[in-house]
CSV table of C-alpha atoms in Angstrom, one decimal:
chain,number,residue,atom,x,y,z
A,1,MET,CA,-16.0,27.8,10.2
A,2,LYS,CA,-13.7,27.6,7.2
A,3,LYS,CA,-11.9,24.5,8.5
A,4,ILE,CA,-15.3,22.8,8.9
A,5,TYR,CA,-16.2,23.5,5.3
A,6,SER,CA,-12.9,22.0,4.2
A,7,ALA,CA,-13.9,18.8,6.0
A,8,LEU,CA,-16.1,17.8,3.1
A,9,VAL,CA,-13.1,17.6,0.9
A,10,VAL,CA,-11.0,15.8,3.5
A,11,LEU,CA,-13.7,13.3,4.2
A,12,LEU,CA,-14.1,12.6,0.5
A,13,LEU,CA,-10.4,11.8,0.2
A,14,MET,CA,-10.5,9.7,3.4
A,15,SER,CA,-13.4,7.6,2.0
A,16,ILE,CA,-11.7,7.0,-1.3
A,17,THR,CA,-8.6,5.5,0.2
A,18,THR,CA,-10.1,2.2,1.6
A,19,SER,CA,-13.6,1.2,0.6
A,20,CYS,CA,-15.6,-1.1,-1.4
A,21,ASN,CA,-18.8,-0.5,-3.4
A,22,ASN,CA,-21.4,-3.2,-3.6
A,23,ASN,CA,-24.6,-1.1,-3.2
A,24,ASN,CA,-27.0,0.2,-5.8
A,25,ASN,CA,-28.5,3.6,-6.0
A,26,GLN,CA,-31.8,2.9,-4.3
A,27,GLU,CA,-30.9,4.5,-1.0
A,28,ILE,CA,-29.7,7.7,-2.6
A,29,LEU,CA,-32.8,7.9,-4.8
A,30,LYS,CA,-34.9,8.1,-1.6
A,31,ILE,CA,-33.3,11.4,-0.7
A,32,THR,CA,-33.0,12.8,-4.3
A,33,SER,CA,-35.6,15.3,-5.2
A,34,ASP,CA,-36.8,17.2,-8.3
A,35,SER,CA,-34.6,20.1,-7.2
A,36,THR,CA,-31.5,18.0,-7.3
A,37,LEU,CA,-29.2,19.3,-10.0
A,38,SER,CA,-26.5,16.7,-10.0
A,39,LEU,CA,-25.3,13.5,-8.3
A,40,THR,CA,-21.8,12.1,-8.2
A,41,LYS,CA,-20.9,8.6,-7.1
A,42,LEU,CA,-17.5,7.4,-6.1
A,43,ASN,CA,-16.8,3.7,-6.8
A,44,LEU,CA,-14.7,3.2,-3.7
A,45,GLU,CA,-13.9,-0.4,-4.3
A,46,SER,CA,-12.0,0.3,-7.6
A,47,LEU,CA,-10.3,3.4,-6.3
A,48,ASN,CA,-9.1,1.5,-3.2
A,49,ASP,CA,-7.3,-0.9,-5.5
A,50,LYS,CA,-5.7,1.9,-7.6
A,51,LEU,CA,-4.3,4.1,-4.9
A,52,PRO,CA,-0.5,3.9,-4.1
A,53,LYS,CA,-1.0,3.0,-0.5
A,54,ASP,CA,2.5,1.6,0.0
A,55,GLU,CA,4.1,4.8,-1.1
A,56,LEU,CA,1.8,6.9,1.1
A,57,GLU,CA,2.6,4.8,4.1
A,58,LYS,CA,6.3,5.3,3.8
A,59,GLU,CA,7.4,7.9,6.4
A,60,ASN,CA,10.0,9.5,4.1
A,61,ASN,CA,7.4,10.2,1.5
A,62,LEU,CA,5.6,12.5,4.0
A,63,ASP,CA,8.6,14.6,4.9
A,64,LYS,CA,7.4,17.5,2.9
A,65,PHE,CA,4.3,17.7,5.0
A,66,SER,CA,3.8,19.4,8.4
A,67,LYS,CA,3.2,17.3,11.5
A,68,ASN,CA,-0.6,17.9,11.3
A,69,GLU,CA,-0.6,17.1,7.6
A,70,LYS,CA,1.2,13.9,8.2
A,71,GLU,CA,-1.4,12.9,10.8
A,72,GLN,CA,-4.2,13.6,8.4
A,73,ILE,CA,-2.6,11.6,5.6
A,74,LYS,CA,-2.2,8.7,7.9
A,75,LEU,CA,-5.8,8.9,8.8
A,76,LEU,CA,-6.7,9.0,5.1
A,77,ILE,CA,-5.0,5.7,4.3
A,78,ASN,CA,-6.7,3.9,7.2
A,79,ALA,CA,-10.2,4.9,6.5
A,80,LYS,CA,-11.6,1.5,7.5
A,81,ASP,CA,-10.6,2.3,11.1
A,82,ASN,CA,-12.3,5.7,11.0
A,83,GLY,CA,-15.9,4.5,11.5
A,84,ILE,CA,-17.1,4.7,7.9
A,85,ASN,CA,-19.0,1.8,6.4
A,86,ILE,CA,-16.6,0.9,3.6
A,87,GLY,CA,-19.2,-1.4,2.0
A,88,LYS,CA,-21.1,1.6,0.5
A,89,SER,CA,-20.5,4.4,-1.9
A,90,LEU,CA,-19.9,8.0,-1.2
A,91,TYR,CA,-22.2,10.5,-3.0
A,92,ILE,CA,-21.9,14.2,-3.7
A,93,MET,CA,-25.3,15.9,-4.2
A,94,ILE,CA,-26.0,19.4,-5.5
A,95,ASP,CA,-29.5,20.8,-4.8
A,96,GLU,CA,-31.2,24.1,-5.4
A,97,VAL,CA,-32.6,25.4,-2.1
A,98,LYS,CA,-34.5,28.7,-2.1
A,99,ARG,CA,-32.5,29.9,-5.1
A,100,ASP,CA,-29.2,28.9,-3.6
A,101,TYR,CA,-27.0,25.9,-4.3
A,102,VAL,CA,-26.3,23.4,-1.5
A,103,ILE,CA,-23.5,20.7,-1.8
A,104,SER,CA,-23.8,17.6,0.3
A,105,ALA,CA,-21.5,14.7,1.0
A,106,ILE,CA,-23.6,11.6,1.8
A,107,PHE,CA,-22.1,8.3,3.2
A,108,TRP,CA,-22.7,5.6,5.8
A,109,LEU,CA,-21.2,4.9,9.2
A,110,ASP,CA,-20.6,1.6,11.0
A,111,ASN,CA,-18.8,3.1,14.2
A,112,GLU,CA,-20.0,6.5,15.4
A,113,LYS,CA,-17.4,6.7,18.1
A,114,LYS,CA,-14.4,6.2,15.8
A,115,PHE,CA,-15.9,8.6,13.3
A,116,GLN,CA,-16.2,11.3,16.0
A,117,GLU,CA,-12.7,10.8,17.3
A,118,ASN,CA,-10.9,10.7,13.9
A,119,PHE,CA,-13.0,13.3,12.2
A,120,SER,CA,-12.2,15.6,15.1
A,121,LYS,CA,-8.5,15.2,14.4
A,122,ILE,CA,-9.0,15.9,10.7
A,123,THR,CA,-10.9,19.1,11.3
A,124,ASN,CA,-9.1,20.2,14.4
A,125,SER,CA,-12.5,20.6,16.1
A,126,LYS,CA,-14.7,18.6,18.4
A,127,ILE,CA,-17.1,16.5,16.3
A,128,VAL,CA,-20.1,15.2,18.2
A,129,ILE,CA,-23.1,13.1,16.9
A,130,ASN,CA,-26.2,13.9,18.9
A,131,THR,CA,-28.4,10.8,18.4
A,132,LYS,CA,-31.4,12.5,20.2
A,133,LYS,CA,-31.5,15.4,17.7
A,134,ASN,CA,-30.0,13.4,14.8
A,135,LEU,CA,-27.5,16.2,14.2
A,136,VAL,CA,-23.7,16.4,13.8
A,137,TYR,CA,-21.9,19.2,15.5
A,138,ALA,CA,-18.4,20.7,15.2
A,139,ASP,CA,-17.5,22.9,18.2
A,140,ASN,CA,-21.2,23.3,18.9
A,141,ASN,CA,-22.0,24.4,15.3
A,142,VAL,CA,-24.3,22.2,13.2
A,143,ILE,CA,-22.4,20.8,10.2
A,144,GLY,CA,-24.6,17.7,9.3
A,145,ALA,CA,-27.3,15.3,10.2
A,146,ILE,CA,-27.7,11.6,10.6
A,147,LYS,CA,-30.5,9.2,10.0
A,148,GLY,CA,-29.9,5.6,10.9
A,149,ASP,CA,-26.4,5.0,9.7
A,150,MET,CA,-26.6,7.5,6.8
A,151,ILE,CA,-24.8,10.8,7.4
A,152,ILE,CA,-25.0,14.0,5.5
A,153,LEU,CA,-22.7,17.0,5.7
A,154,SER,CA,-23.9,20.0,3.7
A,155,GLN,CA,-22.8,23.6,2.9
A,156,PHE,CA,-24.1,26.4,0.7
A,157,SER,CA,-22.0,27.1,-2.4
A,158,ASN,CA,-20.6,30.6,-2.6
A,159,HIS,CA,-23.1,32.0,-5.1
A,160,LYS,CA,-25.2,31.0,-8.1
A,161,SER,CA,-24.2,33.7,-10.6
A,162,LEU,CA,-20.9,34.2,-12.3
A,163,MET,CA,-20.8,37.9,-11.2
A,164,ASN,CA,-21.6,37.1,-7.6
A,165,SER,CA,-19.0,34.3,-7.5
A,166,PHE,CA,-16.4,36.9,-6.9
A,167,SER,CA,-18.3,38.6,-4.1
A,168,VAL,CA,-16.8,38.9,-0.6
A,169,GLU,CA,-20.2,38.5,0.9
A,170,LYS,CA,-20.1,36.0,3.8
A,171,LYS,CA,-21.4,32.6,2.9
A,172,LYS,CA,-24.6,31.5,4.5
A,173,GLU,CA,-24.5,28.5,6.9
A,174,ILE,CA,-26.8,25.5,7.0
A,175,ASP,CA,-29.2,25.5,9.9
A,176,THR,CA,-31.2,22.7,11.6
A,177,GLN,CA,-34.3,23.6,9.6
A,178,PHE,CA,-32.5,22.6,6.4
A,179,TYR,CA,-31.9,19.1,7.6
A,180,THR,CA,-35.5,18.8,8.9
A,181,ASP,CA,-36.7,19.8,5.4
A,182,PHE,CA,-34.1,17.6,3.8
A,183,TRP,CA,-35.3,14.3,5.4
A,184,ASN,CA,-39.0,15.3,4.9
A,185,ARG,CA,-38.8,16.3,1.3
A,186,LYS,CA,-40.5,14.4,-1.5
A,187,ALA,CA,-38.4,11.8,-3.3
A,188,ILE,CA,-38.0,12.2,-7.0
A,189,GLU,CA,-40.8,10.5,-8.9
A,190,ASN,CA,-39.9,11.2,-12.5
A,191,THR,CA,-39.2,7.7,-13.9
A,192,ILE,CA,-37.3,9.1,-16.9
A,193,LYS,CA,-34.8,10.9,-14.6
A,194,ILE,CA,-34.6,7.9,-12.2
A,195,ASP,CA,-33.6,5.8,-15.2
A,196,GLN,CA,-31.0,8.3,-16.2
A,197,ILE,CA,-29.5,8.3,-12.7
A,198,ASN,CA,-29.2,4.5,-12.6
A,199,LYS,CA,-27.6,4.5,-16.1
A,200,SER,CA,-25.3,7.3,-15.1
A,201,LEU,CA,-24.1,6.2,-11.6
A,202,VAL,CA,-22.5,2.9,-12.5
A,203,ASN,CA,-20.2,0.5,-10.8
A,204,SER,CA,-18.0,0.2,-13.8
A,205,ALA,CA,-16.6,3.7,-13.4
A,206,ASP,CA,-14.3,5.0,-10.7
A,207,VAL,CA,-16.3,8.2,-10.6
A,208,SER,CA,-19.7,8.7,-12.3
A,209,THR,CA,-21.9,11.8,-12.4
A,210,TRP,CA,-25.5,12.6,-13.5
A,211,LEU,CA,-26.3,16.2,-14.4
A,212,ASN,CA,-29.9,17.4,-14.6
A,213,ILE,CA,-29.6,19.6,-17.7
A,214,GLU,CA,-33.2,20.7,-17.6
A,215,GLY,CA,-32.9,21.7,-13.9
A,216,ALA,CA,-29.5,23.4,-14.3
A,217,ILE,CA,-30.6,25.6,-17.3
A,218,SER,CA,-33.8,26.5,-15.5
A,219,SER,CA,-31.9,27.4,-12.4
A,220,ALA,CA,-29.2,29.4,-14.3
A,221,THR,CA,-31.9,31.4,-16.1
A,222,ASN,CA,-34.1,31.8,-13.0
A,223,GLY,CA,-36.9,30.0,-14.8
A,224,TYR,CA,-36.9,32.3,-17.9
A,225,ILE,CA,-36.1,29.3,-20.2
A,226,GLU,CA,-39.5,27.8,-19.2
A,227,THR,CA,-41.3,30.7,-20.8
A,228,LEU,CA,-39.8,30.0,-24.2
A,229,ALA,CA,-40.9,27.5,-26.8
A,230,ILE,CA,-37.4,25.9,-26.8
A,231,ASN,CA,-38.1,24.6,-23.3
A,232,ARG,CA,-40.0,21.7,-24.7
A,233,LEU,CA,-36.8,20.4,-26.2
A,234,LEU,CA,-35.1,20.5,-22.8
A,235,ILE,CA,-37.7,18.7,-20.8
A,236,ASP,CA,-36.1,15.7,-19.0
A,237,ALA,CA,-32.7,16.4,-20.6
A,238,GLY,CA,-29.7,14.9,-18.7
A,239,LEU,CA,-26.0,14.2,-19.0
A,240,SER,CA,-23.7,11.4,-17.7
A,241,MET,CA,-20.0,11.6,-17.1
A,242,ASN,CA,-18.0,8.4,-16.2
A,243,LEU,CA,-14.3,8.7,-15.3
A,244,ASN,CA,-11.8,5.9,-15.1
A,245,PHE,CA,-8.2,5.9,-13.9
A,246,GLU,CA,-6.3,3.2,-15.8
A,247,LYS,CA,-2.8,2.1,-16.3
A,248,GLY,CA,-1.1,4.9,-18.2
A,249,LYS,CA,-4.2,6.8,-19.0
A,250,VAL,CA,-7.4,8.6,-17.8
A,251,VAL,CA,-10.6,8.0,-19.7
A,252,LEU,CA,-13.7,10.2,-19.5
A,253,ASN,CA,-16.9,9.2,-21.3
A,254,THR,CA,-20.0,11.5,-21.5
A,255,ASN,CA,-23.5,10.7,-22.9
A,256,THR,CA,-26.5,12.9,-23.3
A,257,TYR,CA,-30.1,11.9,-22.4
A,258,LEU,CA,-32.4,13.9,-24.6
A,259,ASN,CA,-36.2,13.7,-24.9
A,260,GLU,CA,-37.9,12.3,-28.0
A,261,ASP,CA,-38.4,15.7,-29.7
A,262,LEU,CA,-34.8,16.7,-29.3
A,263,ARG,CA,-33.5,13.3,-30.4
A,264,LYS,CA,-35.5,13.5,-33.6
A,265,LEU,CA,-34.1,16.9,-34.2
A,266,VAL,CA,-30.5,15.8,-33.6
A,267,GLU,CA,-31.0,12.7,-35.9
A,268,LYS,CA,-32.5,14.9,-38.6
A,269,HIS,CA,-29.5,17.3,-38.7
A,270,TYR,CA,-26.6,15.0,-37.7
A,271,ASP,CA,-27.5,11.5,-39.1
A,272,GLY,CA,-24.9,10.5,-41.7
A,273,LYS,CA,-22.8,13.7,-41.1
A,274,LYS,CA,-19.2,12.7,-40.5
A,275,ILE,CA,-15.9,14.5,-40.5
A,276,ASN,CA,-14.9,15.9,-43.9
A,277,TYR,CA,-11.2,15.3,-44.0
A,278,ASP,CA,-11.1,16.8,-47.5
A,279,ILE,CA,-11.0,20.3,-46.0
A,280,LEU,CA,-7.4,19.5,-45.0
A,281,GLU,CA,-6.3,18.4,-48.4
A,282,ASN,CA,-4.1,21.5,-48.7
A,283,VAL,CA,-3.6,22.3,-45.0
A,284,SER,CA,-0.9,20.5,-43.1
A,285,VAL,CA,-1.2,19.1,-39.6
A,286,ASP,CA,2.3,17.6,-39.5
A,287,ASN,CA,3.7,20.5,-37.5
A,288,ALA,CA,0.7,20.6,-35.2
A,289,THR,CA,0.7,20.6,-31.4
A,290,THR,CA,-3.2,20.4,-31.6
A,291,TYR,CA,-5.7,19.8,-34.3
A,292,ALA,CA,-9.4,19.2,-34.3
A,293,LEU,CA,-12.0,18.4,-37.0
A,294,GLY,CA,-15.7,18.0,-37.0
A,295,TYR,CA,-19.1,18.9,-38.2
A,296,PHE,CA,-21.7,21.2,-36.6
A,297,SER,CA,-25.2,21.7,-38.1
A,298,LEU,CA,-26.2,25.2,-38.9
A,299,ASP,CA,-29.8,24.1,-39.5
A,300,PHE,CA,-29.8,22.7,-36.0
A,301,ILE,CA,-28.5,26.0,-34.6
A,302,LYS,CA,-31.1,28.0,-36.7
A,303,HIS,CA,-33.9,25.8,-35.3
A,304,PHE,CA,-32.7,26.6,-31.7
A,305,VAL,CA,-32.4,30.3,-32.3
A,306,LYS,CA,-36.0,30.4,-33.8
A,307,GLU,CA,-37.4,28.2,-31.0
A,308,ALA,CA,-35.8,30.5,-28.4
A,309,GLY,CA,-37.4,33.5,-30.1
A,310,PHE,CA,-34.1,35.2,-30.7
A,311,GLU,CA,-34.2,35.3,-34.5
A,312,SER,CA,-35.4,38.9,-34.7
A,313,THR,CA,-32.8,40.0,-32.1
A,314,VAL,CA,-30.0,38.4,-34.2
A,315,ASN,CA,-31.4,40.0,-37.4
A,316,ASN,CA,-31.5,43.4,-35.7
A,317,TYR,CA,-27.9,43.0,-34.6
A,318,LEU,CA,-26.8,42.0,-38.1
A,319,GLU,CA,-28.9,44.7,-39.8
A,320,PHE,CA,-26.1,47.4,-39.7
A,321,LYS,CA,-24.0,45.0,-41.8
A,322,ASP,CA,-26.9,44.5,-44.3
A,323,LEU,CA,-27.0,40.9,-43.3
A,324,THR,CA,-29.7,38.5,-42.1
A,325,PHE,CA,-29.3,35.5,-39.9
A,326,GLU,CA,-30.4,33.2,-42.7
A,327,GLU,CA,-27.6,34.6,-45.0
A,328,LEU,CA,-25.0,34.1,-42.3
A,329,ALA,CA,-26.0,30.6,-41.5
A,330,SER,CA,-26.3,29.5,-45.2
A,331,THR,CA,-22.7,30.7,-45.8
A,332,PHE,CA,-21.2,27.7,-44.0
A,333,THR,CA,-21.4,23.9,-44.5
A,334,GLY,CA,-20.7,23.0,-40.9
A,335,ASP,CA,-17.4,21.4,-41.7
A,336,TYR,CA,-14.5,22.8,-39.6
A,337,ALA,CA,-10.9,22.2,-38.6
A,338,PHE,CA,-8.6,24.0,-36.2
A,339,ILE,CA,-4.8,23.5,-36.1
A,340,ASN,CA,-2.4,25.0,-33.6
A,341,ASN,CA,1.2,24.6,-35.0
A,342,LYS,CA,4.5,25.0,-33.2
A,343,VAL,CA,5.2,28.6,-32.6
A,344,ILE,CA,7.2,30.7,-35.1
A,345,GLU,CA,8.8,33.4,-33.1
A,346,ASP,CA,8.8,36.9,-34.7
A,347,LYS,CA,11.6,38.7,-33.0
A,348,ASN,CA,11.4,41.6,-35.4
A,349,ALA,CA,7.7,42.4,-34.7
A,350,THR,CA,7.3,46.1,-34.1
A,351,ASN,CA,3.6,46.8,-34.7
A,352,GLN,CA,2.2,46.6,-31.1
A,353,ASN,CA,-1.4,45.9,-31.9
A,354,LEU,CA,-3.2,43.0,-30.3
A,355,TYR,CA,-2.3,40.6,-33.2
A,356,SER,CA,1.4,41.4,-32.9
A,357,LEU,CA,1.4,40.9,-29.2
A,358,MET,CA,-0.3,37.5,-29.6
A,359,LYS,CA,1.8,36.4,-32.6
A,360,ASN,CA,4.6,35.0,-30.5
A,361,GLN,CA,2.1,33.0,-28.5
A,362,GLN,CA,0.3,31.2,-31.3
A,363,ASN,CA,0.5,29.8,-34.8
A,364,SER,CA,-3.0,28.8,-35.7
A,365,VAL,CA,-5.1,27.9,-38.7
A,366,PHE,CA,-8.9,27.9,-38.7
A,367,VAL,CA,-10.7,26.2,-41.6
A,368,LEU,CA,-14.4,26.5,-42.4
A,369,GLY,CA,-16.4,24.8,-45.2
A,370,ILE,CA,-18.5,27.3,-47.2
A,371,ASN,CA,-21.3,27.0,-49.8
A,372,GLY,CA,-19.7,28.4,-52.9
A,373,LYS,CA,-20.9,31.7,-54.4
A,374,LYS,CA,-23.7,31.8,-51.8
A,375,SER,CA,-21.1,32.9,-49.4
A,376,ASN,CA,-19.7,35.8,-51.3
A,377,LYS,CA,-21.6,38.5,-49.4
A,378,VAL,CA,-20.5,37.3,-46.0
A,379,ILE,CA,-16.9,36.6,-47.1
A,380,ASP,CA,-16.6,40.1,-48.5
A,381,ILE,CA,-17.6,41.5,-45.1
A,382,ILE,CA,-15.2,39.3,-43.3
A,383,LYS,CA,-12.3,40.2,-45.5
A,384,LYS,CA,-13.1,43.9,-45.1
A,385,GLU,CA,-13.2,43.6,-41.3
A,386,LEU,CA,-9.9,41.6,-41.1
A,387,SER,CA,-8.2,44.1,-43.4
A,388,ALA,CA,-9.2,47.0,-41.2
A,389,SER,CA,-8.0,45.3,-38.0
A,390,ASN,CA,-4.8,43.8,-39.4
A,391,GLY,CA,-6.1,40.6,-37.9
A,392,GLY,CA,-4.0,37.9,-39.6
A,393,HIS,CA,-4.2,36.2,-43.0
A,394,ILE,CA,-7.1,34.9,-45.0
A,395,PHE,CA,-7.6,32.5,-47.9
A,396,THR,CA,-10.9,31.7,-49.7
A,397,ASN,CA,-12.1,29.7,-52.7
A,398,ASP,CA,-15.5,28.3,-53.5
A,399,ASN,CA,-15.3,25.6,-50.8
A,400,LEU,CA,-13.2,27.0,-47.9
A,401,LEU,CA,-12.7,30.0,-45.7
A,402,VAL,CA,-9.3,29.8,-43.9
A,403,PHE,CA,-7.9,32.1,-41.3
A,404,SER,CA,-4.2,31.9,-40.2
A,405,THR,CA,-1.9,33.9,-37.9
A,406,GLU,CA,1.0,33.1,-40.3
A,407,GLU,CA,1.1,33.5,-44.1
A,408,GLU,CA,3.3,30.3,-44.3
A,409,ASN,CA,0.3,28.1,-43.3
A,410,LEU,CA,-1.6,29.2,-46.5
A,411,LYS,CA,1.2,28.3,-48.9
A,412,LEU,CA,-0.1,24.9,-49.9
A,413,LEU,CA,-3.6,26.4,-50.4
A,414,LYS,CA,-2.4,29.1,-52.7
A,415,SER,CA,-0.3,26.8,-54.8
A,416,ASN,CA,-3.0,24.1,-54.7
A,417,LYS,CA,-0.5,21.5,-53.5
A,418,LYS,CA,-1.6,18.5,-51.4
A,419,ALA,CA,-0.4,18.3,-47.8
A,420,ASP,CA,1.4,15.1,-46.7
A,421,ASN,CA,-0.5,14.9,-43.4
A,422,ASP,CA,1.4,11.8,-42.3
A,423,ASN,CA,0.3,12.6,-38.7
A,424,LEU,CA,-3.4,13.0,-39.5
A,425,GLU,CA,-5.5,10.3,-37.9
A,426,LYS,CA,-8.6,9.6,-39.9
A,427,VAL,CA,-11.2,8.2,-37.5
A,428,SER,CA,-14.5,6.9,-39.1
A,429,ASN,CA,-18.1,7.1,-37.8
A,430,VAL,CA,-17.5,10.1,-35.6
A,431,ASN,CA,-18.8,13.7,-35.8
A,432,SER,CA,-15.6,15.2,-34.3
A,433,TYR,CA,-12.1,14.3,-33.4
A,434,SER,CA,-9.2,16.1,-31.7
A,435,TRP,CA,-5.6,15.3,-31.0
A,436,THR,CA,-3.2,17.3,-28.7
A,437,SER,CA,0.4,16.4,-28.1
A,438,GLY,CA,1.9,16.6,-24.6
A,439,GLU,CA,4.4,19.2,-25.6
A,440,GLU,CA,3.0,22.2,-23.9
A,441,PHE,CA,1.8,20.2,-20.9
A,442,ASN,CA,5.2,18.7,-20.4
A,443,LYS,CA,6.8,22.1,-20.2
A,444,ASP,CA,4.8,22.8,-17.0
A,445,LEU,CA,5.3,19.2,-15.7
A,446,ASP,CA,9.1,19.7,-15.9
A,447,LYS,CA,8.6,22.5,-13.3
A,448,SER,CA,6.5,20.3,-11.0
A,449,GLU,CA,7.1,17.2,-9.0
A,450,MET,CA,5.4,14.9,-11.5
A,451,LYS,CA,7.5,12.0,-12.8
A,452,PHE,CA,5.8,11.4,-16.1
A,453,LYS,CA,5.2,13.0,-19.5
A,454,VAL,CA,1.9,13.4,-21.3
A,455,GLU,CA,2.0,11.6,-24.7
A,456,ASN,CA,-1.3,12.9,-26.1
A,457,ILE,CA,-4.8,13.9,-25.4
A,458,ILE,CA,-7.5,12.5,-27.8
A,459,SER,CA,-11.2,13.1,-27.9
A,460,THR,CA,-14.0,11.7,-30.2
A,461,SER,CA,-17.7,12.5,-30.4
A,462,LYS,CA,-20.5,10.8,-32.3
A,463,MET,CA,-24.2,10.9,-32.6
A,464,ASP,CA,-25.9,7.7,-31.4
A,465,ASN,CA,-29.7,7.4,-31.9
A,466,GLY,CA,-30.2,11.1,-31.3
A,467,ASN,CA,-27.8,11.4,-28.4
A,468,PHE,CA,-24.2,12.5,-28.3
A,469,ALA,CA,-21.4,10.3,-26.9
A,470,THR,CA,-17.9,11.6,-26.3
A,471,GLU,CA,-14.7,9.9,-25.2
A,472,PHE,CA,-11.8,11.9,-23.8
A,473,THR,CA,-8.5,10.1,-23.1
A,474,ILE,CA,-5.2,11.4,-21.6
A,475,THR,CA,-2.3,9.0,-22.2
A,476,ILE,CA,1.1,9.3,-20.4
A,477,ASP,CA,4.5,7.6,-21.0
A,478,LYS,CA,4.3,5.3,-18.0
A,479,ASP,CA,1.9,2.4,-17.5
A,480,SER,CA,3.5,0.0,-15.0
A,481,ASP,CA,1.1,1.3,-12.3
A,482,ASN,CA,-2.3,3.0,-12.4
A,483,ILE,CA,-2.1,6.6,-13.5
A,484,ILE,CA,-3.2,7.8,-10.0
A,485,HIS,CA,0.3,6.5,-8.8
A,486,TYR,CA,2.0,9.0,-11.2
A,487,LEU,CA,-0.5,11.8,-10.6
A,488,MET,CA,0.4,11.7,-6.9
A,489,GLY,CA,4.0,12.3,-7.8
A,490,TYR,CA,5.5,8.8,-7.5
A,491,GLU,CA,7.8,7.2,-10.1
């Protein structure tokens, strides 16, 4: 059945290649339930315009593929002839069913005969739609169901837990009862989450996703989170992710949907808190391959730890260091910066501890804002621990705690000289910012068939009315065509 399971991925690609998307989300909401953990919508109209069809259709561009693979690719770029209604979106739904995860591909047909014939070729199996039973078969095995012109193909994920994800236990298969229950289940009625879904699954994005944070956390903890006071802050929490492929870049935007209690808490601890660029006054980023700056609220974290009932556990853990959680949290201001510089090779290193082994692989600086003399107790413990482990270099004053793998990176701090920081981008009205050059990525690209270089990767995050909004952008050195063109290996 392995080839049948891979059919979901193949069908997904097939539908992307030639489709348009003029429907709303009303039909998918009718089969979305309270146990649905996420929904992903593919805007097939925009993706259809962005794919390099001409290159895909050239025979010489398929020479590296086998005969069967060539046939499949040709089927992919002629999806409109494969029986799929190209006027509607394709959705990927993840549900929790009896403490297991089920992944479903949901789409619409306009020609059952063509779908059966061409999907049979793709999966190398005999695909049959039984209209009397409203089921879809592959070599007499149930792989899906159909209702009207809506078709669903489902499979269990491997396992829910991280530990079990590496298990060799045979994956369960979907049976006919699953599809009977699926069509008969109660549609989602939570108006807050329905509104989140409609805001998340938008036509303006190539791919958009809604994640049910409340449901995902409850599922991951097997309902334990619901026994804690902190659960009230997670009620109705959601997350959206919108991905767009553009000329010369990929842009991912995420937005949180938090309830009123949590929004008020976020606003209380983050409103007016912006990046403190002063912490880099004596730390250079001009040799950086990556740098990131931002602010995180220790008071916000303290509140969560207390609400979760973990404060005593944390204090018990810190007791052997004669510390309390309050002392640890009050040490830091929440301002931080991380810089990864170009590597300085130490060919003479002989001390084979962990630090020495990693030294040739990184040249990093980590800067934390601290609260003056209130921090002395914690700083003294940190210095003692690092000295005992030979874990790099450290600098402190009344305002900063700085770790570095290289002594050279602390030179300006120790001499109190200002860094030039000509390459430091000071972005306003954000809570965090990061920049990464394409240098390391391009080393790997040189070994691949990709015909482009990564120029940079930039992300920004800000608080907006108690919710967090993040934008993540990858920019490459070519923009004559959509970035999908280059990602697929074409010049």
